[in-house]
Amino acid sequence: MAMKALSRATIYQVAQAAGVSIATVSRALRGSELVTEQTRERVLAAARELQFTPSRLGRSLAEGRHAANGIVFPDLVGPYYAEVVLGYEAAAAGFGSSVLILTTGGRADAEAAVRDMASRVDGLTVMGKTVSDEVIGKLAATGLPMVLLARDPVRGVDTVRAENRRTAEALVAHLLAHGHERFVFLGDPDGSPDVRGRWAGVRAGLARAGAAPAHLVRITGLDIEAGRAAAGELGDRAQAVICANDELALGVLLERPRQTVTGWDDLMAAQFAGLTTVRQPMRELGATAARWLNRRITESNDSAAARRRILPTRLVVRTSCGTHCPEVHR
Amino acid sequence: MAMKALSRATIYQVAQAAGVSIATVSRALRGSELVTEQTRERVLAAARELQFTPSRLGRSLAEGRHAANGIVFPDLVGPYYAEVVLGYEAAAAGFGSSVLILTTGGRADAEAAVRDMASRVDGLTVMGKTVSDEVIGKLAATGLPMVLLARDPVRGVDTVRAENRRTAEALVAHLLAHGHERFVFLGDPDGSPDVRGRWAGVRAGLARAGAAPAHLVRITGLDIEAGRAAAGELGDRAQAVICANDELALGVLLERPRQTVTGWDDLMAAQFAGLTTVRQPMRELGATAARWLNRRITESNDSAAARRRILPTRLVVRTSCGTHCPEVHR
DNA sequence: TTGAAAGCGTTACCAC
DNA sequence: GTGGTAACGCTTTCAA
């Protein structure tokens, strides 16, 4: 099966052009001390002449490492993931690692795709609702360094998450202070650990205050359209609609501009919609995952106990939670 | 340099376990006809037992292809790039290609990073202001399939872009119909081909109408903060501020909520800020680039002439362009 | 300081 | 049908 050459020149051609062996070329190019300055120059000249770039494949095969790592998303829709991947890529680049991305969203066989990616990288970051605990466990068992992001922990694997429960409680407390008495939670707690945590926090906050429990309106999507569609089902009894994320809240707001509603994530749009929400440190989530993964990949003692971190989130009060907020931020 | 094994078992171990040669293992695993059903089963059993996954490195080296392609961004900040990469990844996954991403943003040596990526993929999509025409030309000269995205064409290389000039002219016409007479363009036409096209369209639109030329306020950033900072420099003479992108416009709006201002991109936030803007088909841009790249990679006749496509954009009128718009969309 | 040669893990050609 | 073996392009020991 003849294919296009992966790269133009090989190390052999450079060696021939410079009149040395491939070993010397390799050394010269990698800045080894074991080469005469004279020889090095000859090699570099030849390499430049031939526009030689070492084949990553050959290199990786010989070195036993890819110098790349991957991140698996459930989806890339909306600004949330973009911010995460931005932080991730920046951090990974910091220690010279290429980044592969994979979304499992529409994929028929997500597991196969993840396994394929696993064979292309030195380590893997897995986010949210993408593959089962079982798959994670199997991959981890092969010795592949991994980090879980915004996902429930799996035994023996590092996990980075954002705080959900406590801030949800703070949000509820704020709404109660507004005088709201009836609450609706919009989202699917079974859809992701994050949503589950938020829902749990909402219930806890209400219970603690002795208020009536929130009504759960379970919807599957997490985008603006889902929010718009759900707006119709809210009825009028709902005084305050706590949404699982900003996009749902924005969707509700499009249909009911005066509805008391809150979101989660603090997307750029939230600022302009006056949406009260919870800010997540999205870039920091990505960057932390990348750093942790790198540590796992490079550290000698790979039997270190699984680490967990929960990054703080923060209530951002705007106007959608009700009028006369004492402290309205921008 | 001993490193962790890239994958657990090799084809040799499977061969030994199954009592056959590695050639047979390879054939059995790849579904070749040239294997007895009986043999195949034995091999599959052994492979399952050993949790064997073929090394991508060995495979790629032998096949002469990576089954991966890369996309280079100037940056990943803001929703624009996220949408592009989403469309790109989805399309690439469609034909079984992994996706590598690289941002040249803060990179000291962007060229080296791009070259490194070039050695990891079968083809490269290069977006906007990332690397010079010279580098593009050199890479293309090595025979690496490439597609340029939202970037000025380079001889012999496919290019996919969004329409800028004509829609800019339509935007100007709309503003003129509002009665605006003095215009400011906010952005750096030398910063990207897109901005240059928009600026050109604005000038053309005004010239055609016999209106006074727009005043160019040249600023480097393209984010909200840059817009806020620039708002102060606008003075009061500006009647209509045409911004190079939505984020700048949103920044201006934060400082001057009543300012007549327009953007570009139609970010989610634009909808909630009432921002009149131009919608770009971002996912489609990404998807088209991925499809074109795939074609270049797979097609036999690699000497086909360079293709170019300009995807249409569309004026989205909201309220920031002035009151009493006859047709306000949402 | 340099070179020969042994891997690294596949695929695919050529015999049998 | 199956096995041996030559690539693929590099890094790195081991000799010289």
XYZ file of C-alpha atoms (C1' of nucleotides) in Angstrom:
692
model
C 0.000 0.000 0.000
C 1.994 2.935 -1.246
C 1.135 6.210 0.433
C 2.381 9.718 0.256
C 5.558 10.108 2.235
C 4.917 11.331 5.735
C 7.794 13.728 5.524
C 10.162 14.587 2.782
C 13.605 13.623 3.870
C 14.695 10.922 6.296
C 17.637 10.822 8.596
C 19.416 8.547 6.143
C 19.395 11.150 3.425
C 20.721 13.764 5.753
C 23.433 11.381 6.852
C 24.420 10.696 3.299
C 24.405 14.360 2.368
C 26.561 15.228 5.349
C 28.805 12.234 4.863
C 28.216 10.834 8.322
C 26.185 8.068 9.926
C 22.581 8.397 11.023
C 23.723 8.104 14.606
C 25.780 11.235 14.217
C 22.907 13.054 12.562
C 20.644 12.171 15.431
C 23.197 13.350 17.932
C 23.959 16.550 16.105
C 20.301 17.442 15.773
C 19.501 16.710 19.373
C 22.332 18.848 20.660
C 24.470 16.068 22.001
C 27.895 16.939 23.403
C 29.431 14.056 21.548
C 29.787 15.805 18.223
C 32.469 18.066 16.870
C 31.282 21.558 16.252
C 32.481 21.116 12.726
C 30.493 17.947 12.193
C 27.419 19.474 13.754
C 27.518 22.339 11.348
C 27.845 20.049 8.392
C 24.856 18.065 9.582
C 22.750 21.108 10.295
C 23.519 22.483 6.864
C 22.469 19.234 5.225
C 19.324 19.073 7.298
C 18.412 22.609 6.382
C 19.157 21.940 2.765
C 16.865 18.926 2.692
C 14.235 20.591 4.881
C 14.556 17.689 7.212
C 12.098 17.285 10.045
C 12.462 14.158 12.160
C 9.508 11.828 11.895
C 7.480 11.945 15.062
C 6.532 8.350 14.499
C 10.068 7.079 14.370
C 11.021 9.253 17.257
C 8.105 8.248 19.440
C 8.550 4.606 18.655
C 12.187 4.747 19.635
C 11.682 6.900 22.681
C 8.661 5.027 23.891
C 6.504 8.083 24.324
C 4.118 10.166 22.264
C 4.734 13.575 23.780
C 1.009 14.084 23.389
C -2.020 13.784 25.578
C -5.714 13.767 24.963
C -8.868 15.218 26.373
C -12.288 13.646 25.909
C -15.412 15.807 26.003
C -19.025 14.830 26.025
C -19.596 17.670 23.613
C -18.129 20.981 22.587
C -21.325 22.946 22.303
C -21.366 26.272 24.073
C -18.696 28.392 25.640
C -18.135 26.219 28.679
C -16.007 23.584 27.001
C -14.127 26.082 24.912
C -12.848 27.740 28.033
C -11.868 24.437 29.553
C -9.973 23.302 26.500
C -8.278 26.667 26.252
C -6.874 26.353 29.746
C -5.947 22.773 29.034
C -4.111 23.417 25.809
C -2.186 26.340 27.218
C -0.968 24.302 30.163
C -0.111 21.283 28.027
C 1.858 23.417 25.617
C 3.757 24.678 28.625
C 5.420 21.319 29.038
C 5.739 20.515 25.370
C 2.838 18.180 24.949
C 0.562 18.146 21.950
C -3.151 17.935 22.563
C -5.675 15.648 20.920
C -9.353 16.279 21.349
C -12.299 13.959 21.054
C -15.994 14.524 21.526
C -18.140 11.530 22.254
C -21.373 13.433 21.626
C -22.945 11.819 18.609
C -20.529 8.897 18.423
C -22.051 5.488 18.070
C -19.119 3.782 19.707
C -17.572 6.239 22.101
C -15.594 3.541 23.826
C -13.775 2.520 20.679
C -12.968 6.139 19.932
C -11.571 6.660 23.390
C -9.539 3.489 23.167
C -8.141 4.625 19.877
C -7.174 7.908 21.399
C -5.619 6.100 24.315
C -3.208 4.462 21.901
C -2.070 7.826 20.589
C -1.197 9.552 23.818
C 0.846 9.323 26.977
C -2.139 10.191 29.109
C -5.816 10.980 28.983
C -8.153 13.496 30.556
C -11.755 12.373 30.584
C -14.536 14.824 31.147
C -18.105 14.464 32.322
C -20.549 12.063 30.738
C -18.403 10.420 28.098
C -17.501 6.859 28.976
C -18.462 4.511 31.780
C -16.601 3.930 34.998
C -15.864 0.482 33.718
C -13.996 1.778 30.677
C -12.120 4.263 32.828
C -11.138 1.479 35.153
C -9.911 -0.743 32.361
C -7.847 2.014 30.790
C -6.358 2.943 34.117
C -5.540 -0.699 34.713
C -3.365 -0.776 31.607
C -1.170 1.776 33.288
C -2.332 4.706 31.200
C -2.056 7.906 33.221
C -5.455 9.533 33.546
C -7.244 12.463 35.086
C -10.994 12.819 35.439
C -12.498 16.243 34.976
C -15.942 17.348 36.144
C -16.792 13.744 36.659
C -17.410 11.374 39.534
C -14.211 9.802 40.819
C -13.171 6.316 39.903
C -11.055 4.315 42.287
C -7.370 5.041 41.848
C -7.743 7.882 39.341
C -7.108 11.588 39.941
C -10.152 13.842 39.813
C -10.591 17.589 39.344
C -13.999 19.156 39.829
C -15.760 22.384 40.561
C -17.600 22.953 43.786
C -21.356 22.579 43.344
C -23.263 21.895 46.538
C -22.138 24.682 48.764
C -22.554 27.390 46.193
C -25.951 25.984 45.317
C -26.879 26.400 48.942
C -25.636 29.964 48.904
C -27.683 30.621 45.806
C -30.805 29.286 47.485
C -30.123 31.382 50.547
C -29.867 34.443 48.355
C -33.148 33.685 46.632
C -34.863 33.062 49.936
C -33.645 36.444 51.121
C -35.392 37.911 48.112
C -38.592 36.514 49.509
C -39.036 33.743 46.963
C -40.848 30.793 48.425
C -41.495 28.393 45.612
C -38.654 26.912 43.601
C -38.203 24.942 40.453
C -34.986 23.202 39.472
C -34.554 22.811 35.746
C -32.182 20.106 34.510
C -31.394 16.424 34.746
C -29.564 15.403 37.910
C -28.839 12.040 36.345
C -27.311 13.659 33.294
C -24.061 14.686 34.915
C -22.409 14.697 38.311
C -22.271 18.490 38.213
C -26.003 18.814 37.824
C -26.542 16.215 40.484
C -24.411 18.204 42.896
C -26.270 21.396 42.145
C -29.607 19.748 42.661
C -28.426 18.251 45.926
C -27.234 21.668 47.076
C -30.547 23.248 46.219
C -32.450 20.667 48.201
C -30.095 20.967 51.136
C -30.338 24.745 51.143
C -34.093 24.699 51.176
C -34.275 21.983 53.806
C -31.935 23.862 56.077
C -34.121 26.960 55.830
C -37.219 24.940 56.512
C -38.631 25.963 53.144
C -40.777 23.833 50.878
C -38.841 21.437 48.644
C -38.087 22.507 45.076
C -40.003 21.029 42.203
C -37.764 19.170 39.781
C -38.475 19.730 36.096
C -36.359 17.101 34.501
C -35.225 17.904 30.974
C -32.406 16.325 29.057
C -30.775 19.067 27.010
C -28.526 21.743 28.395
C -28.751 24.295 25.608
C -30.783 27.409 24.936
C -33.378 25.577 22.927
C -34.008 23.149 25.759
C -34.520 26.115 28.041
C -37.005 27.742 25.720
C -38.925 24.537 25.341
C -39.021 24.009 29.072
C -40.240 27.543 29.732
C -43.684 26.511 28.632
C -43.857 23.717 31.169
C -43.116 25.902 34.116
C -46.648 27.042 34.711
C -47.073 30.121 36.787
C -46.610 28.736 40.221
C -42.859 28.841 39.844
C -41.473 31.857 41.527
C -37.820 31.122 41.080
C -36.363 28.868 38.425
C -32.933 27.539 39.270
C -31.392 26.212 36.088
C -28.675 23.614 35.841
C -26.632 25.897 33.595
C -26.646 29.328 31.982
C -27.843 28.201 28.612
C -31.036 26.772 30.034
C -31.566 29.940 32.021
C -31.004 32.094 28.965
C -33.503 30.017 27.049
C -36.090 30.530 29.765
C -35.330 34.234 29.761
C -35.939 34.480 26.045
C -39.458 33.172 26.551
C -40.130 34.902 29.871
C -38.018 38.007 30.235
C -39.431 38.804 33.663
C -39.111 35.347 35.131
C -36.950 35.022 38.215
C -34.269 32.660 37.027
C -30.679 31.721 37.772
C -28.020 29.821 35.872
C -24.618 28.259 36.315
C -21.241 28.830 34.570
C -21.251 32.603 34.103
C -20.981 32.553 30.341
C -20.255 35.815 28.595
C -23.905 36.051 27.611
C -24.981 35.925 31.261
C -23.410 39.296 31.817
C -25.536 40.857 29.133
C -28.694 39.070 30.062
C -28.363 40.265 33.650
C -28.393 36.656 34.718
C -27.632 35.787 38.310
C -25.437 32.744 38.160
C -22.476 30.851 39.596
C -19.048 31.374 38.159
C -16.955 28.337 37.411
C -13.194 28.602 36.968
C -13.308 26.906 33.592
C -9.813 27.628 32.354
C -8.426 26.718 35.701
C -10.271 23.409 35.565
C -8.642 22.647 32.232
C -5.219 23.840 33.291
C -5.299 21.858 36.510
C -6.268 18.687 34.712
C -3.423 19.149 32.239
C -0.900 19.751 34.994
C -2.026 16.787 36.997
C -1.928 14.547 33.983
C 1.581 15.687 33.177
C 2.645 14.905 36.693
C 1.223 11.420 36.411
C 2.981 10.890 33.128
C 6.370 12.073 34.243
C 6.526 11.037 37.852
C 8.528 7.961 38.643
C 6.397 6.856 41.557
C 3.256 6.059 39.645
C 1.681 4.354 42.553
C 0.959 7.617 44.338
C -2.501 7.724 45.816
C -5.272 9.187 43.678
C -5.615 12.920 44.197
C -8.797 14.917 44.247
C -9.413 18.598 44.016
C -12.552 20.662 44.087
C -12.074 24.142 42.695
C -14.142 26.895 44.269
C -17.063 28.551 42.516
C -18.723 31.801 43.340
C -22.177 33.315 43.299
C -22.518 36.196 40.832
C -25.566 38.269 41.591
C -27.123 40.285 38.794
C -30.727 41.186 38.238
C -32.511 38.026 37.140
C -32.890 36.817 40.702
C -35.274 39.625 41.534
C -35.246 43.356 41.871
C -33.589 45.438 44.534
C -30.573 43.283 45.020
C -28.467 45.071 47.583
C -25.220 44.139 45.896
C -25.436 43.961 42.137
C -22.148 43.100 40.502
C -21.302 43.432 36.908
C 15.957 5.578 28.483
C 13.455 3.162 29.894
C 9.902 4.459 29.798
C 6.543 3.095 30.692
C 5.280 0.765 28.046
C 3.010 2.521 25.584
C 0.645 -0.392 25.560
C 0.580 -3.606 27.457
C 0.980 -6.425 25.034
C 2.616 -6.521 21.623
C 1.673 -8.484 18.584
C 4.490 -10.898 19.314
C 3.000 -11.920 22.619
C -0.371 -12.474 21.049
C 1.261 -14.544 18.330
C 3.032 -16.669 20.865
C -0.059 -17.122 22.975
C -2.077 -18.163 19.959
C 0.696 -20.315 18.578
C 0.852 -18.509 15.247
C 3.074 -15.940 13.543
C 2.691 -12.186 13.917
C 1.640 -12.034 10.281
C -1.328 -14.198 11.056
C -2.221 -12.167 14.098
C -2.187 -9.019 12.031
C -4.386 -10.614 9.394
C -6.798 -12.096 11.897
C -7.194 -8.815 13.714
C -7.718 -6.803 10.589
C -10.392 -9.090 9.256
C -8.439 -10.540 6.363
C -10.048 -13.301 4.322
C -6.832 -15.248 4.388
C -7.366 -16.781 7.795
C -9.226 -19.878 8.888
C -12.180 -19.122 11.069
C -10.658 -21.433 13.583
C -7.329 -19.623 13.603
C -9.023 -16.276 13.811
C -10.890 -17.310 16.899
C -7.767 -18.530 18.572
C -6.048 -15.229 17.826
C -8.964 -13.136 18.989
C -9.136 -15.096 22.199
C -5.443 -14.541 22.850
C -5.749 -10.862 22.037
C -8.664 -10.467 24.404
C -6.860 -12.381 27.081
C -3.826 -10.111 26.839
C -5.921 -6.976 26.413
C -4.028 -6.343 23.234
C -4.415 -3.027 21.448
C -2.246 -2.517 18.395
C 0.294 0.253 18.825
C -0.762 3.250 16.827
C 2.876 4.124 16.382
C 3.854 0.831 14.845
C 0.742 0.830 12.758
C 1.192 4.340 11.457
C 4.830 3.800 10.715
C 4.045 0.717 8.689
C 1.001 2.170 6.969
C 2.661 5.450 6.229
C -0.139 7.532 7.654
C -1.183 9.006 10.968
C -4.953 8.911 10.589
C -4.899 12.273 12.304
C -5.004 15.856 11.247
C -4.401 19.122 12.973
C -5.874 22.555 13.238
C -3.882 25.628 14.202
C -5.600 28.582 15.875
C -4.297 31.993 16.684
C -6.131 31.680 19.954
C -9.073 29.940 21.501
C -10.500 32.834 23.453
C -14.175 33.462 23.021
C -16.972 31.471 21.490
C -15.943 31.978 17.883
C -13.155 29.419 17.793
C -15.050 26.938 19.893
C -17.743 26.779 17.276
C -15.227 26.381 14.500
C -13.392 23.569 16.212
C -16.678 21.882 17.018
C -17.632 21.738 13.366
C -14.142 20.648 12.496
C -13.904 17.822 14.989
C -17.317 16.467 14.104
C -16.477 16.337 10.415
C -13.046 14.826 11.004
C -14.496 12.142 13.229
C -16.848 11.374 10.374
C -14.000 9.966 8.348
C -12.104 8.437 11.222
C -9.458 11.033 11.718
C -8.208 12.156 15.092
C -7.811 15.865 15.675
C -4.861 17.699 17.163
C -5.205 21.296 18.199
C -2.599 23.990 18.606
C -2.889 27.616 19.567
C -0.077 29.912 18.602
C -1.332 32.715 20.843
C 1.313 33.234 23.455
C 3.861 30.916 21.852
C 7.345 32.252 21.507
C 8.123 30.035 18.533
C 4.883 29.392 16.751
C 6.649 28.131 13.675
C 8.429 25.367 15.543
C 5.173 24.328 17.177
C 3.419 24.176 13.837
C 6.254 22.205 12.304
C 6.096 19.775 15.155
C 2.411 19.361 14.617
C 3.012 18.906 10.916
C 5.072 15.835 11.716
C 2.220 14.292 13.654
C -0.539 14.535 11.107
C -1.564 13.687 7.577
C -2.745 17.211 6.940
C -3.045 20.615 8.513
C -5.674 23.322 8.723
C -4.232 26.729 9.465
C -6.426 29.506 10.699
C -6.064 33.264 10.685
C -3.039 35.034 12.061
C -0.881 32.141 13.138
C 2.085 31.623 10.874
C 3.490 33.505 7.912
C 2.812 32.849 4.266
C 6.398 31.739 3.991
C 5.946 28.962 6.523
C 2.708 27.908 4.872
C 4.471 27.799 1.551
C 7.323 25.711 2.865
C 5.023 23.224 4.523
C 2.916 22.936 1.413
C 6.058 22.418 -0.616
C 6.883 19.321 1.404
C 3.706 17.797 0.069
C 1.766 18.154 3.298
C -1.923 18.538 2.493
C -3.189 21.836 3.845
C -6.255 24.009 4.071
C -6.293 27.653 5.080
C -9.204 28.888 7.134
C -10.235 32.507 7.580
C -6.906 33.507 6.172
C -5.538 35.074 3.030
C -4.832 32.515 0.333
C -1.368 31.248 -0.380
C -0.495 30.072 -3.853
C -1.440 26.465 -4.394
C -3.266 25.963 -1.099
C -7.011 25.528 -0.570
C -8.753 28.334 1.283
C -12.076 28.558 3.108
C -13.310 31.900 4.313
C -16.375 33.809 5.350
C -17.714 36.629 3.268
C -16.784 40.009 4.737
C -16.939 42.881 2.270
C -20.417 42.582 0.900
C -22.080 42.105 4.230
C -20.073 45.015 5.604
C -21.513 47.112 2.823
C -25.002 45.922 3.683
C -24.388 46.822 7.291
C -23.299 50.314 6.349
C -26.340 50.719 4.133
C -28.545 49.737 7.033
C -26.896 52.232 9.346
C -27.178 54.958 6.749
C -30.871 54.220 6.474
C -31.085 54.845 10.195
C -29.844 58.325 9.517
C -26.372 57.877 10.943
C -23.860 60.069 9.220
C -20.625 59.716 11.097
C -18.927 56.407 11.458
C -16.102 54.890 13.444
C -14.540 51.550 12.693
C -13.024 49.875 15.719
C -10.377 47.248 15.121
C -7.076 46.563 13.424
C -7.341 45.894 9.687
C -3.768 44.677 9.700
C -4.507 42.228 12.469
C -6.371 39.717 10.352
C -7.669 39.309 6.820
C -11.209 39.140 8.162
C -10.946 42.520 9.801
C -9.298 43.936 6.726
C -12.181 42.742 4.584
C -14.715 44.243 6.942
C -12.940 47.555 6.985
C -12.722 47.536 3.208
C -16.434 46.826 2.957
C -17.269 49.645 5.310
C -15.246 52.110 3.278
C -16.753 50.872 0.060
C -20.270 51.103 1.407
C -19.792 54.662 2.557
C -18.070 55.710 -0.642
C -20.831 54.283 -2.737
C -23.410 56.243 -0.771
C -21.354 59.394 -1.085
C -21.086 59.560 2.696
C -18.110 60.832 4.649
C -15.365 58.244 5.198
C -15.328 56.357 8.462
C -12.796 57.180 11.118
C -10.529 54.247 11.920
C -9.792 53.686 15.593
C -7.044 51.155 15.446
C -6.801 48.900 18.477
C -5.027 45.626 18.752
C -7.128 43.372 20.976
C -10.355 41.716 19.939
C -11.830 40.991 23.341
C -14.316 42.672 25.642
C -11.646 44.440 27.630
C -10.190 45.974 24.499
C -13.655 47.234 23.638
C -14.143 48.768 27.053
C -10.794 50.457 26.901
C -11.487 51.821 23.452
C -14.876 53.184 24.447
C -13.161 56.046 26.170
C -11.324 57.076 23.042
C -14.399 57.382 20.935
C -15.252 60.923 21.923
C -18.782 62.042 21.267
C -18.645 62.776 17.602
C -19.050 59.105 16.780
C -22.581 58.358 15.865
C -22.169 54.783 14.847
C -19.369 52.501 15.989
C -18.783 49.555 13.696
C -16.694 47.020 15.572
C -14.485 44.378 14.047
C -16.145 41.702 16.160
C -18.849 41.168 18.751
C -16.580 41.158 21.726
C -15.318 44.635 20.995
C -18.878 45.806 20.496
C -19.977 44.243 23.750
C -17.122 45.958 25.531
C -18.179 49.303 24.126
C -21.744 48.588 25.148
C -20.709 47.900 28.720
C -19.233 51.390 28.924
C -21.843 53.133 26.815
C -25.133 51.289 26.892
C -26.811 53.769 24.568
C -24.073 53.950 21.984
C -25.017 52.976 18.454
C -22.726 50.033 17.857
C -22.502 46.907 15.726
C -20.410 43.768 15.916
C -19.467 40.704 13.927
C -19.851 36.938 14.588
C -23.247 36.806 16.306
C -22.020 35.275 19.516
C -24.591 33.988 21.929
C -24.068 37.090 24.044
C -25.001 39.341 21.120
C -28.530 38.058 21.270
C -28.898 39.141 24.861
C -27.147 42.447 24.423
C -29.472 43.358 21.555
C -26.412 43.725 19.396
C -26.838 44.226 15.683
C -24.177 42.096 14.069
C -23.217 39.795 11.215
C -23.649 36.082 11.580
C -20.829 33.845 10.523
C -21.376 30.145 9.804
C -18.682 29.105 12.233
C -19.345 25.409 12.468
C -19.718 25.229 8.748
C -16.363 26.926 8.327
C -14.746 24.282 10.489
C -16.591 21.406 8.860
C -15.750 22.595 5.362
C -12.082 22.905 6.188
C -12.036 19.396 7.622
C -13.772 17.951 4.571
C -11.477 19.706 2.157
C -8.431 18.601 4.045
C -9.627 15.040 4.018
C -10.129 15.227 0.295
C -6.602 16.495 -0.185
C -5.230 13.745 1.976
C -7.073 10.921 0.299
C -7.279 11.994 -3.281
C -4.849 10.406 -5.669
C -4.513 13.379 -7.940
C -2.800 15.678 -5.498
C -1.991 18.187 -8.159
C -5.551 19.441 -8.399
C -5.747 23.207 -8.552
C -6.157 25.074 -5.293
C -9.778 25.555 -4.372
C -11.328 28.542 -2.709
C -14.652 29.031 -1.054
C -16.253 31.986 0.602
C -19.132 31.069 2.869
C -21.987 33.528 3.082
C -22.629 35.686 6.121
C -25.753 37.534 7.046
C -26.761 40.765 8.694
C -28.627 40.261 11.960
C -30.469 43.401 12.960
C -31.287 43.910 16.618
C -31.520 47.120 18.566
C -27.993 48.430 19.020
C -27.944 49.982 15.573
C -30.542 52.530 16.566
C -34.190 52.638 17.519
C -37.155 51.998 15.291
C -35.614 49.295 13.233
C -38.360 48.154 10.889
C -37.306 44.524 11.080
C -35.923 43.450 14.406
C -34.974 39.817 14.501
C -34.232 37.840 17.515
C 34.272 11.506 18.323
C 32.097 8.302 15.190
C 29.771 4.159 13.179
C 27.403 -0.323 13.110
C 23.542 -2.418 14.644
C 19.790 -3.585 17.744
C 15.546 -2.415 18.872
C 10.524 0.083 18.992
C 5.492 -2.493 16.976
C 3.293 -2.695 13.140
C 1.987 -4.036 7.894
C 2.693 -6.385 3.701
C 5.321 -8.856 0.366
C 7.053 -13.331 -0.942
C 7.599 -18.050 -0.331
C 5.911 -22.355 1.041
C -3.698 -20.396 4.769
C 0.609 -19.413 7.091
C 5.234 -18.030 8.332
C 9.519 -15.494 7.620
C 11.176 -11.100 6.932
C 11.922 -6.643 5.043
C 10.559 -2.186 5.560
C 8.880 2.250 8.208
C 12.357 6.372 10.736
C 14.134 7.132 14.634
C 17.176 6.671 19.394
C 20.622 4.483 21.775
C 23.808 1.069 23.282
C 28.303 -1.031 22.242
C 32.638 -1.067 19.829
C 36.177 0.975 17.667
